[in-house]
Amino acid sequence: MHGSHDHHSHDHKHDHKHGHAHGHGHGHSHGPGGHSHGPLTFDRAFAIGITLNILFVIAEFGLGFISQSVALMADAGHNLSDVLGLCVAWAGATLAKALPSKRFTYGLKASTILAALINALLLLMAMGAVVFEAVMRLGQPANVKGMVVVVVAAVGILVNAATAWLFARGQKSDINLRGAYLHMAADATVSAGVMLAGLAIWWTGAAWIDPVTSIVVSALIFWQTWGLLRETVEMSLNAVPRAIDFDQVEAALKALPGVSAMHDLHIWPMSTTETVLTAHLVMAAPPGDGFLADAQTMLHDRFGIGHATIQVERGEDCASGC
């Protein structure tokens, strides 16, 4: 899924020393409403999610304090990392709406990539804390009050699953929202594990079940988060977005009418939802009217690339090998 972009096509021909004909086509999405499925529609989701989680953290810590359950108070601390994770994702989405300036000519759209990266790291740290706590408890299992844990964990499942659901729609197309979604889905899973452990402890009286469950659930979440971390690091290094096949884009540009060769094709993410492309096309004859606009429309419609800059070079100028 890709946001709608306004295309402003400028066909410039510059006579340079080498006599190249350069065609620059810019497909830009200006202003805060640049992508229809983007952060604007998720502001309410972030506000609801953060409020729900803060209320849950307060209630969970209070119950843990009253029932003297270290496990519940530790989990409240872990759930506080969710609030932080949601705030980071929201900050990234909000900064991305900043208008371009002379210093940040693309605006702050890459904030969403940074936010997703921070969220992946936060999630790994939170899971590490859960495993550390669990290993410590394996040595001397706490006297866990089974039913209190079951009730609080059940509420945790509802809160985390409801918050995850708010981002389920956007997580397939925006890795920043996927970071928020994974964080909440992971915690719903942890809460489910804790609830089952609470039931098993209440049923059998075996306190070791609780830490073992925590370790197993954390291992599953680590596996999921590793993929998110890898992808956000790739995006930070300007890798071609995973949804785009470089070879297909190359073939599509070479297939444009009049194109005899192509070089310097670069594709990279401007944000978690927008992609930039630059390419040099070699043509024997000058491009016809509308060539650049058609090329941009094709790139946008087929590959979701909304920011394309295409430079056209004449065949005879490239005898030395472009």
PDB file of C-alpha atoms in Angstrom:
ATOM      1  CA  MET A   1       0.000   0.000   0.000  1.00  0.00           C
ATOM      2  CA  HIS A   2       1.436   3.365  -0.901  1.00  0.00           C
ATOM      3  CA  GLY A   3       0.292   6.862  -0.188  1.00  0.00           C
ATOM      4  CA  SER A   4      -0.988   9.142  -2.894  1.00  0.00           C
ATOM      5  CA  HIS A   5       1.545  11.635  -4.194  1.00  0.00           C
ATOM      6  CA  ASP A   6       1.244  14.825  -6.141  1.00  0.00           C
ATOM      7  CA  HIS A   7       3.444  14.794  -9.221  1.00  0.00           C
ATOM      8  CA  HIS A   8       5.094  18.022 -10.269  1.00  0.00           C
ATOM      9  CA  SER A   9       6.960  17.313 -13.454  1.00  0.00           C
ATOM     10  CA  HIS A  10       9.558  19.760 -14.610  1.00  0.00           C
ATOM     11  CA  ASP A  11      11.224  19.028 -17.923  1.00  0.00           C
ATOM     12  CA  HIS A  12      14.452  20.996 -17.982  1.00  0.00           C
ATOM     13  CA  LYS A  13      17.066  20.816 -20.681  1.00  0.00           C
ATOM     14  CA  HIS A  14      20.452  22.126 -19.680  1.00  0.00           C
ATOM     15  CA  ASP A  15      23.267  22.558 -22.183  1.00  0.00           C
ATOM     16  CA  HIS A  16      26.310  21.510 -20.212  1.00  0.00           C
ATOM     17  CA  LYS A  17      29.920  21.493 -21.366  1.00  0.00           C
ATOM     18  CA  HIS A  18      29.452  17.894 -22.503  1.00  0.00           C
ATOM     19  CA  GLY A  19      26.188  18.637 -24.263  1.00  0.00           C
ATOM     20  CA  HIS A  20      24.053  16.313 -22.110  1.00  0.00           C
ATOM     21  CA  ALA A  21      20.314  16.766 -22.141  1.00  0.00           C
ATOM     22  CA  HIS A  22      19.172  16.373 -18.559  1.00  0.00           C
ATOM     23  CA  GLY A  23      15.543  15.745 -17.782  1.00  0.00           C
ATOM     24  CA  HIS A  24      14.699  16.160 -14.138  1.00  0.00           C
ATOM     25  CA  GLY A  25      11.363  14.798 -13.053  1.00  0.00           C
ATOM     26  CA  HIS A  26      10.335  15.308  -9.464  1.00  0.00           C
ATOM     27  CA  GLY A  27       7.429  13.450  -7.947  1.00  0.00           C
ATOM     28  CA  HIS A  28       6.844  15.013  -4.569  1.00  0.00           C
ATOM     29  CA  SER A  29       4.234  14.811  -1.905  1.00  0.00           C
ATOM     30  CA  HIS A  30       4.251  18.181  -0.198  1.00  0.00           C
ATOM     31  CA  GLY A  31       2.792  19.144   3.105  1.00  0.00           C
ATOM     32  CA  PRO A  32       1.570  17.338   6.157  1.00  0.00           C
ATOM     33  CA  GLY A  33      -1.094  15.287   4.395  1.00  0.00           C
ATOM     34  CA  GLY A  34       1.389  13.590   2.097  1.00  0.00           C
ATOM     35  CA  HIS A  35       0.217  10.012   2.653  1.00  0.00           C
ATOM     36  CA  SER A  36      -3.414   9.157   3.097  1.00  0.00           C
ATOM     37  CA  HIS A  37      -2.860   6.110   5.286  1.00  0.00           C
ATOM     38  CA  GLY A  38      -0.043   7.755   7.242  1.00  0.00           C
ATOM     39  CA  PRO A  39       0.383   9.084  10.747  1.00  0.00           C
ATOM     40  CA  LEU A  40      -2.469  11.617  10.549  1.00  0.00           C
ATOM     41  CA  THR A  41      -5.110   8.908  10.903  1.00  0.00           C
ATOM     42  CA  PHE A  42      -3.134   7.216  13.673  1.00  0.00           C
ATOM     43  CA  ASP A  43      -2.877  10.205  16.030  1.00  0.00           C
ATOM     44  CA  ARG A  44      -6.022   9.049  17.812  1.00  0.00           C
ATOM     45  CA  ALA A  45      -4.704   5.462  17.972  1.00  0.00           C
ATOM     46  CA  PHE A  46      -1.501   6.682  19.671  1.00  0.00           C
ATOM     47  CA  ALA A  47      -3.449   8.857  22.142  1.00  0.00           C
ATOM     48  CA  ILE A  48      -5.812   5.989  23.080  1.00  0.00           C
ATOM     49  CA  GLY A  49      -2.982   3.439  23.273  1.00  0.00           C
ATOM     50  CA  ILE A  50      -0.786   5.629  25.493  1.00  0.00           C
ATOM     51  CA  THR A  51      -3.693   6.520  27.837  1.00  0.00           C
ATOM     52  CA  LEU A  52      -4.793   2.863  28.176  1.00  0.00           C
ATOM     53  CA  ASN A  53      -1.258   1.717  28.934  1.00  0.00           C
ATOM     54  CA  ILE A  54      -0.514   4.448  31.498  1.00  0.00           C
ATOM     55  CA  LEU A  55      -3.737   3.580  33.360  1.00  0.00           C
ATOM     56  CA  PHE A  56      -2.815  -0.125  33.262  1.00  0.00           C
ATOM     57  CA  VAL A  57       0.730   0.530  34.541  1.00  0.00           C
ATOM     58  CA  ILE A  58      -0.638   2.537  37.512  1.00  0.00           C
ATOM     59  CA  ALA A  59      -3.245  -0.155  38.332  1.00  0.00           C
ATOM     60  CA  GLU A  60      -0.739  -3.017  37.952  1.00  0.00           C
ATOM     61  CA  PHE A  61       1.919  -1.363  40.109  1.00  0.00           C
ATOM     62  CA  GLY A  62      -0.704  -0.522  42.763  1.00  0.00           C
ATOM     63  CA  LEU A  63      -1.976  -4.112  42.866  1.00  0.00           C
ATOM     64  CA  GLY A  64       1.586  -5.454  42.961  1.00  0.00           C
ATOM     65  CA  PHE A  65       2.422  -3.131  45.868  1.00  0.00           C
ATOM     66  CA  ILE A  66      -0.711  -4.098  47.823  1.00  0.00           C
ATOM     67  CA  SER A  67      -0.294  -7.860  47.226  1.00  0.00           C
ATOM     68  CA  GLN A  68       3.519  -7.601  47.696  1.00  0.00           C
ATOM     69  CA  SER A  69       4.077  -9.244  44.309  1.00  0.00           C
ATOM     70  CA  VAL A  70       7.521  -8.323  42.945  1.00  0.00           C
ATOM     71  CA  ALA A  71       6.574 -10.021  39.653  1.00  0.00           C
ATOM     72  CA  LEU A  72       3.603  -7.674  39.135  1.00  0.00           C
ATOM     73  CA  MET A  73       5.638  -4.572  40.000  1.00  0.00           C
ATOM     74  CA  ALA A  74       8.398  -5.724  37.603  1.00  0.00           C
ATOM     75  CA  ASP A  75       5.806  -6.291  34.879  1.00  0.00           C
ATOM     76  CA  ALA A  76       4.431  -2.786  35.505  1.00  0.00           C
ATOM     77  CA  GLY A  77       7.948  -1.469  34.888  1.00  0.00           C
ATOM     78  CA  HIS A  78       8.118  -3.493  31.674  1.00  0.00           C
ATOM     79  CA  ASN A  79       4.728  -2.155  30.575  1.00  0.00           C
ATOM     80  CA  LEU A  80       6.082   1.343  31.132  1.00  0.00           C
ATOM     81  CA  SER A  81       8.489   0.576  28.266  1.00  0.00           C
ATOM     82  CA  ASP A  82       5.388   0.146  26.052  1.00  0.00           C
ATOM     83  CA  VAL A  83       4.298   3.676  26.839  1.00  0.00           C
ATOM     84  CA  LEU A  84       7.802   4.835  25.918  1.00  0.00           C
ATOM     85  CA  GLY A  85       7.696   2.735  22.714  1.00  0.00           C
ATOM     86  CA  LEU A  86       4.346   4.245  21.680  1.00  0.00           C
ATOM     87  CA  CYS A  87       5.629   7.760  22.458  1.00  0.00           C
ATOM     88  CA  VAL A  88       8.721   7.135  20.279  1.00  0.00           C
ATOM     89  CA  ALA A  89       6.602   5.876  17.351  1.00  0.00           C
ATOM     90  CA  TRP A  90       4.219   8.839  17.728  1.00  0.00           C
ATOM     91  CA  ALA A  91       7.127  11.304  17.880  1.00  0.00           C
ATOM     92  CA  GLY A  92       8.563   9.774  14.688  1.00  0.00           C
ATOM     93  CA  ALA A  93       5.219   9.990  12.892  1.00  0.00           C
ATOM     94  CA  THR A  94       4.665  13.587  14.062  1.00  0.00           C
ATOM     95  CA  LEU A  95       8.181  14.807  13.137  1.00  0.00           C
ATOM     96  CA  ALA A  96       7.719  13.223   9.688  1.00  0.00           C
ATOM     97  CA  LYS A  97       4.947  15.773   9.014  1.00  0.00           C
ATOM     98  CA  ALA A  98       7.376  18.714   9.291  1.00  0.00           C
ATOM     99  CA  LEU A  99       7.646  20.714   6.078  1.00  0.00           C
ATOM    100  CA  PRO A 100      10.923  20.694   4.122  1.00  0.00           C
ATOM    101  CA  SER A 101      13.379  23.478   5.000  1.00  0.00           C
ATOM    102  CA  LYS A 102      16.652  24.739   3.547  1.00  0.00           C
ATOM    103  CA  ARG A 103      18.501  22.570   6.078  1.00  0.00           C
ATOM    104  CA  PHE A 104      16.253  19.487   5.885  1.00  0.00           C
ATOM    105  CA  THR A 105      15.199  19.534   2.250  1.00  0.00           C
ATOM    106  CA  TYR A 106      13.169  16.318   2.610  1.00  0.00           C
ATOM    107  CA  GLY A 107      11.599  17.528   5.868  1.00  0.00           C
ATOM    108  CA  LEU A 108      12.063  15.135   8.794  1.00  0.00           C
ATOM    109  CA  LYS A 109      10.495  12.105   7.128  1.00  0.00           C
ATOM    110  CA  ALA A 110      13.382   9.799   8.115  1.00  0.00           C
ATOM    111  CA  SER A 111      12.276  10.257  11.757  1.00  0.00           C
ATOM    112  CA  THR A 112       9.946   7.305  11.224  1.00  0.00           C
ATOM    113  CA  ILE A 113      12.937   5.058  10.374  1.00  0.00           C
ATOM    114  CA  LEU A 114      14.764   6.246  13.510  1.00  0.00           C
ATOM    115  CA  ALA A 115      11.638   5.672  15.618  1.00  0.00           C
ATOM    116  CA  ALA A 116      11.214   2.115  14.305  1.00  0.00           C
ATOM    117  CA  LEU A 117      14.895   1.398  15.023  1.00  0.00           C
ATOM    118  CA  ILE A 118      14.637   2.773  18.591  1.00  0.00           C
ATOM    119  CA  ASN A 119      11.431   0.772  19.122  1.00  0.00           C
ATOM    120  CA  ALA A 120      13.118  -2.474  18.041  1.00  0.00           C
ATOM    121  CA  LEU A 121      16.006  -1.793  20.446  1.00  0.00           C
ATOM    122  CA  LEU A 122      13.586  -0.866  23.275  1.00  0.00           C
ATOM    123  CA  LEU A 123      11.655  -4.091  22.726  1.00  0.00           C
ATOM    124  CA  LEU A 124      14.850  -6.179  22.814  1.00  0.00           C
ATOM    125  CA  MET A 125      15.927  -4.428  26.025  1.00  0.00           C
ATOM    126  CA  ALA A 126      12.490  -5.003  27.611  1.00  0.00           C
ATOM    127  CA  MET A 127      12.613  -8.700  26.700  1.00  0.00           C
ATOM    128  CA  GLY A 128      16.153  -8.893  28.106  1.00  0.00           C
ATOM    129  CA  ALA A 129      14.888  -7.455  31.394  1.00  0.00           C
ATOM    130  CA  VAL A 130      12.057 -10.014  31.493  1.00  0.00           C
ATOM    131  CA  VAL A 131      14.502 -12.908  30.875  1.00  0.00           C
ATOM    132  CA  PHE A 132      16.933 -11.563  33.515  1.00  0.00           C
ATOM    133  CA  GLU A 133      14.097 -11.346  36.044  1.00  0.00           C
ATOM    134  CA  ALA A 134      12.936 -14.863  35.108  1.00  0.00           C
ATOM    135  CA  VAL A 135      16.426 -16.391  35.463  1.00  0.00           C
ATOM    136  CA  MET A 136      16.807 -14.749  38.886  1.00  0.00           C
ATOM    137  CA  ARG A 137      13.442 -16.204  39.932  1.00  0.00           C
ATOM    138  CA  LEU A 138      14.401 -19.688  38.699  1.00  0.00           C
ATOM    139  CA  GLY A 139      16.966 -19.885  41.509  1.00  0.00           C
ATOM    140  CA  GLN A 140      14.445 -18.966  44.172  1.00  0.00           C
ATOM    141  CA  PRO A 141      10.873 -18.967  42.788  1.00  0.00           C
ATOM    142  CA  ALA A 142       8.733 -16.269  44.408  1.00  0.00           C
ATOM    143  CA  ASN A 143       5.587 -17.140  46.290  1.00  0.00           C
ATOM    144  CA  VAL A 144       3.317 -16.139  43.398  1.00  0.00           C
ATOM    145  CA  LYS A 145      -0.323 -15.416  44.203  1.00  0.00           C
ATOM    146  CA  GLY A 146      -1.772 -17.362  41.283  1.00  0.00           C
ATOM    147  CA  MET A 147      -5.229 -15.782  41.007  1.00  0.00           C
ATOM    148  CA  VAL A 148      -4.057 -12.148  41.411  1.00  0.00           C
ATOM    149  CA  VAL A 149      -1.556 -12.775  38.599  1.00  0.00           C
ATOM    150  CA  VAL A 150      -4.253 -14.395  36.436  1.00  0.00           C
ATOM    151  CA  VAL A 151      -6.658 -11.446  36.825  1.00  0.00           C
ATOM    152  CA  VAL A 152      -4.020  -8.758  36.187  1.00  0.00           C
ATOM    153  CA  ALA A 153      -2.587 -10.706  33.221  1.00  0.00           C
ATOM    154  CA  ALA A 154      -6.093 -11.081  31.742  1.00  0.00           C
ATOM    155  CA  VAL A 155      -6.546  -7.281  31.926  1.00  0.00           C
ATOM    156  CA  GLY A 156      -3.048  -6.951  30.392  1.00  0.00           C
ATOM    157  CA  ILE A 157      -4.076  -9.126  27.442  1.00  0.00           C
ATOM    158  CA  LEU A 158      -7.126  -6.912  26.819  1.00  0.00           C
ATOM    159  CA  VAL A 159      -5.183  -3.621  27.081  1.00  0.00           C
ATOM    160  CA  ASN A 160      -2.256  -4.757  24.918  1.00  0.00           C
ATOM    161  CA  ALA A 161      -4.377  -6.581  22.341  1.00  0.00           C
ATOM    162  CA  ALA A 162      -6.711  -3.566  22.032  1.00  0.00           C
ATOM    163  CA  THR A 163      -3.727  -1.233  21.510  1.00  0.00           C
ATOM    164  CA  ALA A 164      -2.131  -3.635  19.000  1.00  0.00           C
ATOM    165  CA  TRP A 165      -5.450  -3.785  17.106  1.00  0.00           C
ATOM    166  CA  LEU A 166      -5.386   0.029  16.742  1.00  0.00           C
ATOM    167  CA  PHE A 167      -2.187  -0.312  14.681  1.00  0.00           C
ATOM    168  CA  ALA A 168      -3.026  -3.583  12.877  1.00  0.00           C
ATOM    169  CA  ARG A 169      -4.258  -1.685   9.802  1.00  0.00           C
ATOM    170  CA  GLY A 170      -1.103   0.387   9.311  1.00  0.00           C
ATOM    171  CA  GLN A 171       1.577  -2.123  10.321  1.00  0.00           C
ATOM    172  CA  LYS A 172       1.658  -3.887   6.938  1.00  0.00           C
ATOM    173  CA  SER A 173       2.624  -0.720   5.049  1.00  0.00           C
ATOM    174  CA  ASP A 174       4.568   1.301   7.632  1.00  0.00           C
ATOM    175  CA  ILE A 175       7.440  -0.241   9.595  1.00  0.00           C
ATOM    176  CA  ASN A 176       7.192   2.529  12.232  1.00  0.00           C
ATOM    177  CA  LEU A 177       3.604   1.478  12.974  1.00  0.00           C
ATOM    178  CA  ARG A 178       4.777  -2.159  12.831  1.00  0.00           C
ATOM    179  CA  GLY A 179       7.212  -1.309  15.638  1.00  0.00           C
ATOM    180  CA  ALA A 180       4.328  -0.019  17.780  1.00  0.00           C
ATOM    181  CA  TYR A 181       2.149  -2.975  16.753  1.00  0.00           C
ATOM    182  CA  LEU A 182       4.851  -5.567  17.541  1.00  0.00           C
ATOM    183  CA  HIS A 183       5.531  -3.960  20.912  1.00  0.00           C
ATOM    184  CA  MET A 184       1.869  -4.242  21.928  1.00  0.00           C
ATOM    185  CA  ALA A 185       1.310  -7.678  20.351  1.00  0.00           C
ATOM    186  CA  ALA A 186       4.436  -8.937  22.149  1.00  0.00           C
ATOM    187  CA  ASP A 187       3.063  -7.747  25.471  1.00  0.00           C
ATOM    188  CA  ALA A 188      -0.335  -9.303  24.840  1.00  0.00           C
ATOM    189  CA  THR A 189       1.577 -12.574  24.275  1.00  0.00           C
ATOM    190  CA  VAL A 190       3.606 -12.083  27.468  1.00  0.00           C
ATOM    191  CA  SER A 191       0.385 -11.412  29.405  1.00  0.00           C
ATOM    192  CA  ALA A 192      -1.200 -14.555  27.908  1.00  0.00           C
ATOM    193  CA  GLY A 193       1.852 -16.575  28.974  1.00  0.00           C
ATOM    194  CA  VAL A 194       1.737 -15.045  32.467  1.00  0.00           C
ATOM    195  CA  MET A 195      -1.976 -15.818  32.755  1.00  0.00           C
ATOM    196  CA  LEU A 196      -1.475 -19.463  31.737  1.00  0.00           C
ATOM    197  CA  ALA A 197       1.457 -19.688  34.152  1.00  0.00           C
ATOM    198  CA  GLY A 198      -0.724 -18.209  36.922  1.00  0.00           C
ATOM    199  CA  LEU A 199      -3.426 -20.803  36.245  1.00  0.00           C
ATOM    200  CA  ALA A 200      -0.843 -23.624  36.208  1.00  0.00           C
ATOM    201  CA  ILE A 201       0.707 -22.374  39.481  1.00  0.00           C
ATOM    202  CA  TRP A 202      -2.731 -22.063  41.089  1.00  0.00           C
ATOM    203  CA  TRP A 203      -3.545 -25.594  39.895  1.00  0.00           C
ATOM    204  CA  THR A 204      -0.227 -27.327  40.713  1.00  0.00           C
ATOM    205  CA  GLY A 205       1.505 -25.064  43.224  1.00  0.00           C
ATOM    206  CA  ALA A 206       4.752 -25.275  41.184  1.00  0.00           C
ATOM    207  CA  ALA A 207       6.257 -21.759  41.274  1.00  0.00           C
ATOM    208  CA  TRP A 208       8.982 -22.521  38.660  1.00  0.00           C
ATOM    209  CA  ILE A 209       6.319 -22.501  35.888  1.00  0.00           C
ATOM    210  CA  ASP A 210       6.150 -18.677  35.987  1.00  0.00           C
ATOM    211  CA  PRO A 211       9.831 -17.896  35.145  1.00  0.00           C
ATOM    212  CA  VAL A 212      10.075 -20.733  32.576  1.00  0.00           C
ATOM    213  CA  THR A 213       6.996 -19.378  30.747  1.00  0.00           C
ATOM    214  CA  SER A 214       8.547 -15.870  30.738  1.00  0.00           C
ATOM    215  CA  ILE A 215      11.751 -17.204  29.128  1.00  0.00           C
ATOM    216  CA  VAL A 216       9.897 -19.180  26.412  1.00  0.00           C
ATOM    217  CA  VAL A 217       7.629 -16.236  25.524  1.00  0.00           C
ATOM    218  CA  SER A 218      10.604 -13.827  25.459  1.00  0.00           C
ATOM    219  CA  ALA A 219      12.487 -16.136  23.079  1.00  0.00           C
ATOM    220  CA  LEU A 220       9.516 -16.085  20.659  1.00  0.00           C
ATOM    221  CA  ILE A 221       9.293 -12.286  20.808  1.00  0.00           C
ATOM    222  CA  PHE A 222      13.060 -11.928  20.308  1.00  0.00           C
ATOM    223  CA  TRP A 223      12.732 -13.950  17.087  1.00  0.00           C
ATOM    224  CA  GLN A 224      10.063 -11.525  15.779  1.00  0.00           C
ATOM    225  CA  THR A 225      11.878  -8.390  16.924  1.00  0.00           C
ATOM    226  CA  TRP A 226      15.137  -9.442  15.290  1.00  0.00           C
ATOM    227  CA  GLY A 227      13.442  -9.165  11.872  1.00  0.00           C
ATOM    228  CA  LEU A 228      12.188  -5.655  12.702  1.00  0.00           C
ATOM    229  CA  LEU A 229      15.660  -4.601  13.882  1.00  0.00           C
ATOM    230  CA  ARG A 230      17.338  -5.981  10.736  1.00  0.00           C
ATOM    231  CA  GLU A 231      14.911  -4.200   8.435  1.00  0.00           C
ATOM    232  CA  THR A 232      15.197  -0.849  10.259  1.00  0.00           C
ATOM    233  CA  VAL A 233      19.011  -1.040  10.200  1.00  0.00           C
ATOM    234  CA  GLU A 234      18.831  -1.744   6.429  1.00  0.00           C
ATOM    235  CA  MET A 235      16.583   1.311   5.955  1.00  0.00           C
ATOM    236  CA  SER A 236      18.987   3.443   8.024  1.00  0.00           C
ATOM    237  CA  LEU A 237      21.740   2.373   5.608  1.00  0.00           C
ATOM    238  CA  ASN A 238      19.606   3.445   2.596  1.00  0.00           C
ATOM    239  CA  ALA A 239      18.948  -0.106   1.383  1.00  0.00           C
ATOM    240  CA  VAL A 240      16.318  -0.636  -1.322  1.00  0.00           C
ATOM    241  CA  PRO A 241      13.005  -1.133   0.581  1.00  0.00           C
ATOM    242  CA  ARG A 242      12.110  -4.819   0.796  1.00  0.00           C
ATOM    243  CA  ALA A 243       8.793  -4.289  -0.980  1.00  0.00           C
ATOM    244  CA  ILE A 244      10.614  -3.114  -4.139  1.00  0.00           C
ATOM    245  CA  ASP A 245      12.438  -5.426  -6.562  1.00  0.00           C
ATOM    246  CA  PHE A 246      15.495  -3.558  -7.920  1.00  0.00           C
ATOM    247  CA  ASP A 247      15.706  -5.748 -11.060  1.00  0.00           C
ATOM    248  CA  GLN A 248      12.052  -5.133 -11.920  1.00  0.00           C
ATOM    249  CA  VAL A 249      12.463  -1.351 -11.602  1.00  0.00           C
ATOM    250  CA  GLU A 250      15.614  -1.509 -13.769  1.00  0.00           C
ATOM    251  CA  ALA A 251      13.808  -3.561 -16.437  1.00  0.00           C
ATOM    252  CA  ALA A 252      10.790  -1.209 -16.400  1.00  0.00           C
ATOM    253  CA  LEU A 253      12.984   1.883 -16.929  1.00  0.00           C
ATOM    254  CA  LYS A 254      15.002   0.206 -19.719  1.00  0.00           C
ATOM    255  CA  ALA A 255      11.725  -0.737 -21.422  1.00  0.00           C
ATOM    256  CA  LEU A 256      10.615   2.919 -21.692  1.00  0.00           C
ATOM    257  CA  PRO A 257      10.339   4.084 -25.335  1.00  0.00           C
ATOM    258  CA  GLY A 258      13.622   5.388 -26.763  1.00  0.00           C
ATOM    259  CA  VAL A 259      15.828   4.256 -23.858  1.00  0.00           C
ATOM    260  CA  SER A 260      18.970   2.468 -25.085  1.00  0.00           C
ATOM    261  CA  ALA A 261      20.823   2.109 -21.772  1.00  0.00           C
ATOM    262  CA  MET A 262      20.689   3.085 -18.125  1.00  0.00           C
ATOM    263  CA  HIS A 263      23.147   3.638 -15.286  1.00  0.00           C
ATOM    264  CA  ASP A 264      23.368   5.079 -11.759  1.00  0.00           C
ATOM    265  CA  LEU A 265      20.035   3.686 -10.596  1.00  0.00           C
ATOM    266  CA  HIS A 266      19.580   4.410  -6.875  1.00  0.00           C
ATOM    267  CA  ILE A 267      16.520   3.525  -4.793  1.00  0.00           C
ATOM    268  CA  TRP A 268      16.318   4.324  -1.086  1.00  0.00           C
ATOM    269  CA  PRO A 269      13.732   5.030   1.626  1.00  0.00           C
ATOM    270  CA  MET A 270      13.023   8.643   2.555  1.00  0.00           C
ATOM    271  CA  SER A 271      10.753   7.472   5.368  1.00  0.00           C
ATOM    272  CA  THR A 272       9.053   4.228   6.366  1.00  0.00           C
ATOM    273  CA  THR A 273       6.361   4.884   3.730  1.00  0.00           C
ATOM    274  CA  GLU A 274       8.042   6.948   0.988  1.00  0.00           C
ATOM    275  CA  THR A 275      10.733   5.959  -1.505  1.00  0.00           C
ATOM    276  CA  VAL A 276      13.180   8.008  -3.596  1.00  0.00           C
ATOM    277  CA  LEU A 277      14.711   7.046  -6.950  1.00  0.00           C
ATOM    278  CA  THR A 278      17.360   8.627  -9.154  1.00  0.00           C
ATOM    279  CA  ALA A 279      18.484   7.243 -12.531  1.00  0.00           C
ATOM    280  CA  HIS A 280      20.364   8.250 -15.679  1.00  0.00           C
ATOM    281  CA  LEU A 281      18.691   7.118 -18.912  1.00  0.00           C
ATOM    282  CA  VAL A 282      20.645   7.087 -22.182  1.00  0.00           C
ATOM    283  CA  MET A 283      18.554   7.957 -25.269  1.00  0.00           C
ATOM    284  CA  ALA A 284      19.559   8.302 -28.940  1.00  0.00           C
ATOM    285  CA  ALA A 285      17.022  11.086 -29.548  1.00  0.00           C
ATOM    286  CA  PRO A 286      15.628  13.764 -27.206  1.00  0.00           C
ATOM    287  CA  PRO A 287      12.658  12.521 -25.140  1.00  0.00           C
ATOM    288  CA  GLY A 288       9.203  13.450 -26.364  1.00  0.00           C
ATOM    289  CA  ASP A 289       6.772  15.656 -24.469  1.00  0.00           C
ATOM    290  CA  GLY A 290       5.414  13.931 -21.393  1.00  0.00           C
ATOM    291  CA  PHE A 291       8.162  11.266 -21.340  1.00  0.00           C
ATOM    292  CA  LEU A 292       9.352  12.167 -17.825  1.00  0.00           C
ATOM    293  CA  ALA A 293       5.818  12.548 -16.459  1.00  0.00           C
ATOM    294  CA  ASP A 294       4.883   9.127 -17.910  1.00  0.00           C
ATOM    295  CA  ALA A 295       8.023   7.565 -16.404  1.00  0.00           C
ATOM    296  CA  GLN A 296       7.175   8.992 -12.984  1.00  0.00           C
ATOM    297  CA  THR A 297       3.577   7.851 -13.172  1.00  0.00           C
ATOM    298  CA  MET A 298       4.744   4.332 -14.079  1.00  0.00           C
ATOM    299  CA  LEU A 299       7.207   4.276 -11.130  1.00  0.00           C
ATOM    300  CA  HIS A 300       4.517   5.522  -8.753  1.00  0.00           C
ATOM    301  CA  ASP A 301       1.741   3.213  -9.931  1.00  0.00           C
ATOM    302  CA  ARG A 302       3.812   0.031 -10.330  1.00  0.00           C
ATOM    303  CA  PHE A 303       6.329   0.374  -7.510  1.00  0.00           C
ATOM    304  CA  GLY A 304       4.973   3.052  -5.177  1.00  0.00           C
ATOM    305  CA  ILE A 305       8.000   5.284  -5.802  1.00  0.00           C
ATOM    306  CA  GLY A 306       6.692   8.842  -5.442  1.00  0.00           C
ATOM    307  CA  HIS A 307       9.944  10.831  -5.575  1.00  0.00           C
ATOM    308  CA  ALA A 308      11.741  10.145  -8.855  1.00  0.00           C
ATOM    309  CA  THR A 309      14.498  12.240 -10.439  1.00  0.00           C
ATOM    310  CA  ILE A 310      15.420  11.086 -13.936  1.00  0.00           C
ATOM    311  CA  GLN A 311      18.366  12.455 -15.904  1.00  0.00           C
ATOM    312  CA  VAL A 312      18.281  11.933 -19.658  1.00  0.00           C
ATOM    313  CA  GLU A 313      21.594  11.691 -21.551  1.00  0.00           C
ATOM    314  CA  ARG A 314      22.052  11.649 -25.322  1.00  0.00           C
ATOM    315  CA  GLY A 315      23.554   8.475 -26.784  1.00  0.00           C
ATOM    316  CA  GLU A 316      26.393  10.200 -28.639  1.00  0.00           C
ATOM    317  CA  ASP A 317      27.479  11.951 -25.411  1.00  0.00           C
ATOM    318  CA  CYS A 318      27.995   8.588 -23.789  1.00  0.00           C
ATOM    319  CA  ALA A 319      30.488   7.113 -26.251  1.00  0.00           C
ATOM    320  CA  SER A 320      33.126   7.152 -23.528  1.00  0.00           C
ATOM    321  CA  GLY A 321      30.911   4.913 -21.470  1.00  0.00           C
ATOM    322  CA  CYS A 322      28.255   6.341 -19.158  1.00  0.00           C
TER     323      CYS A 322
END
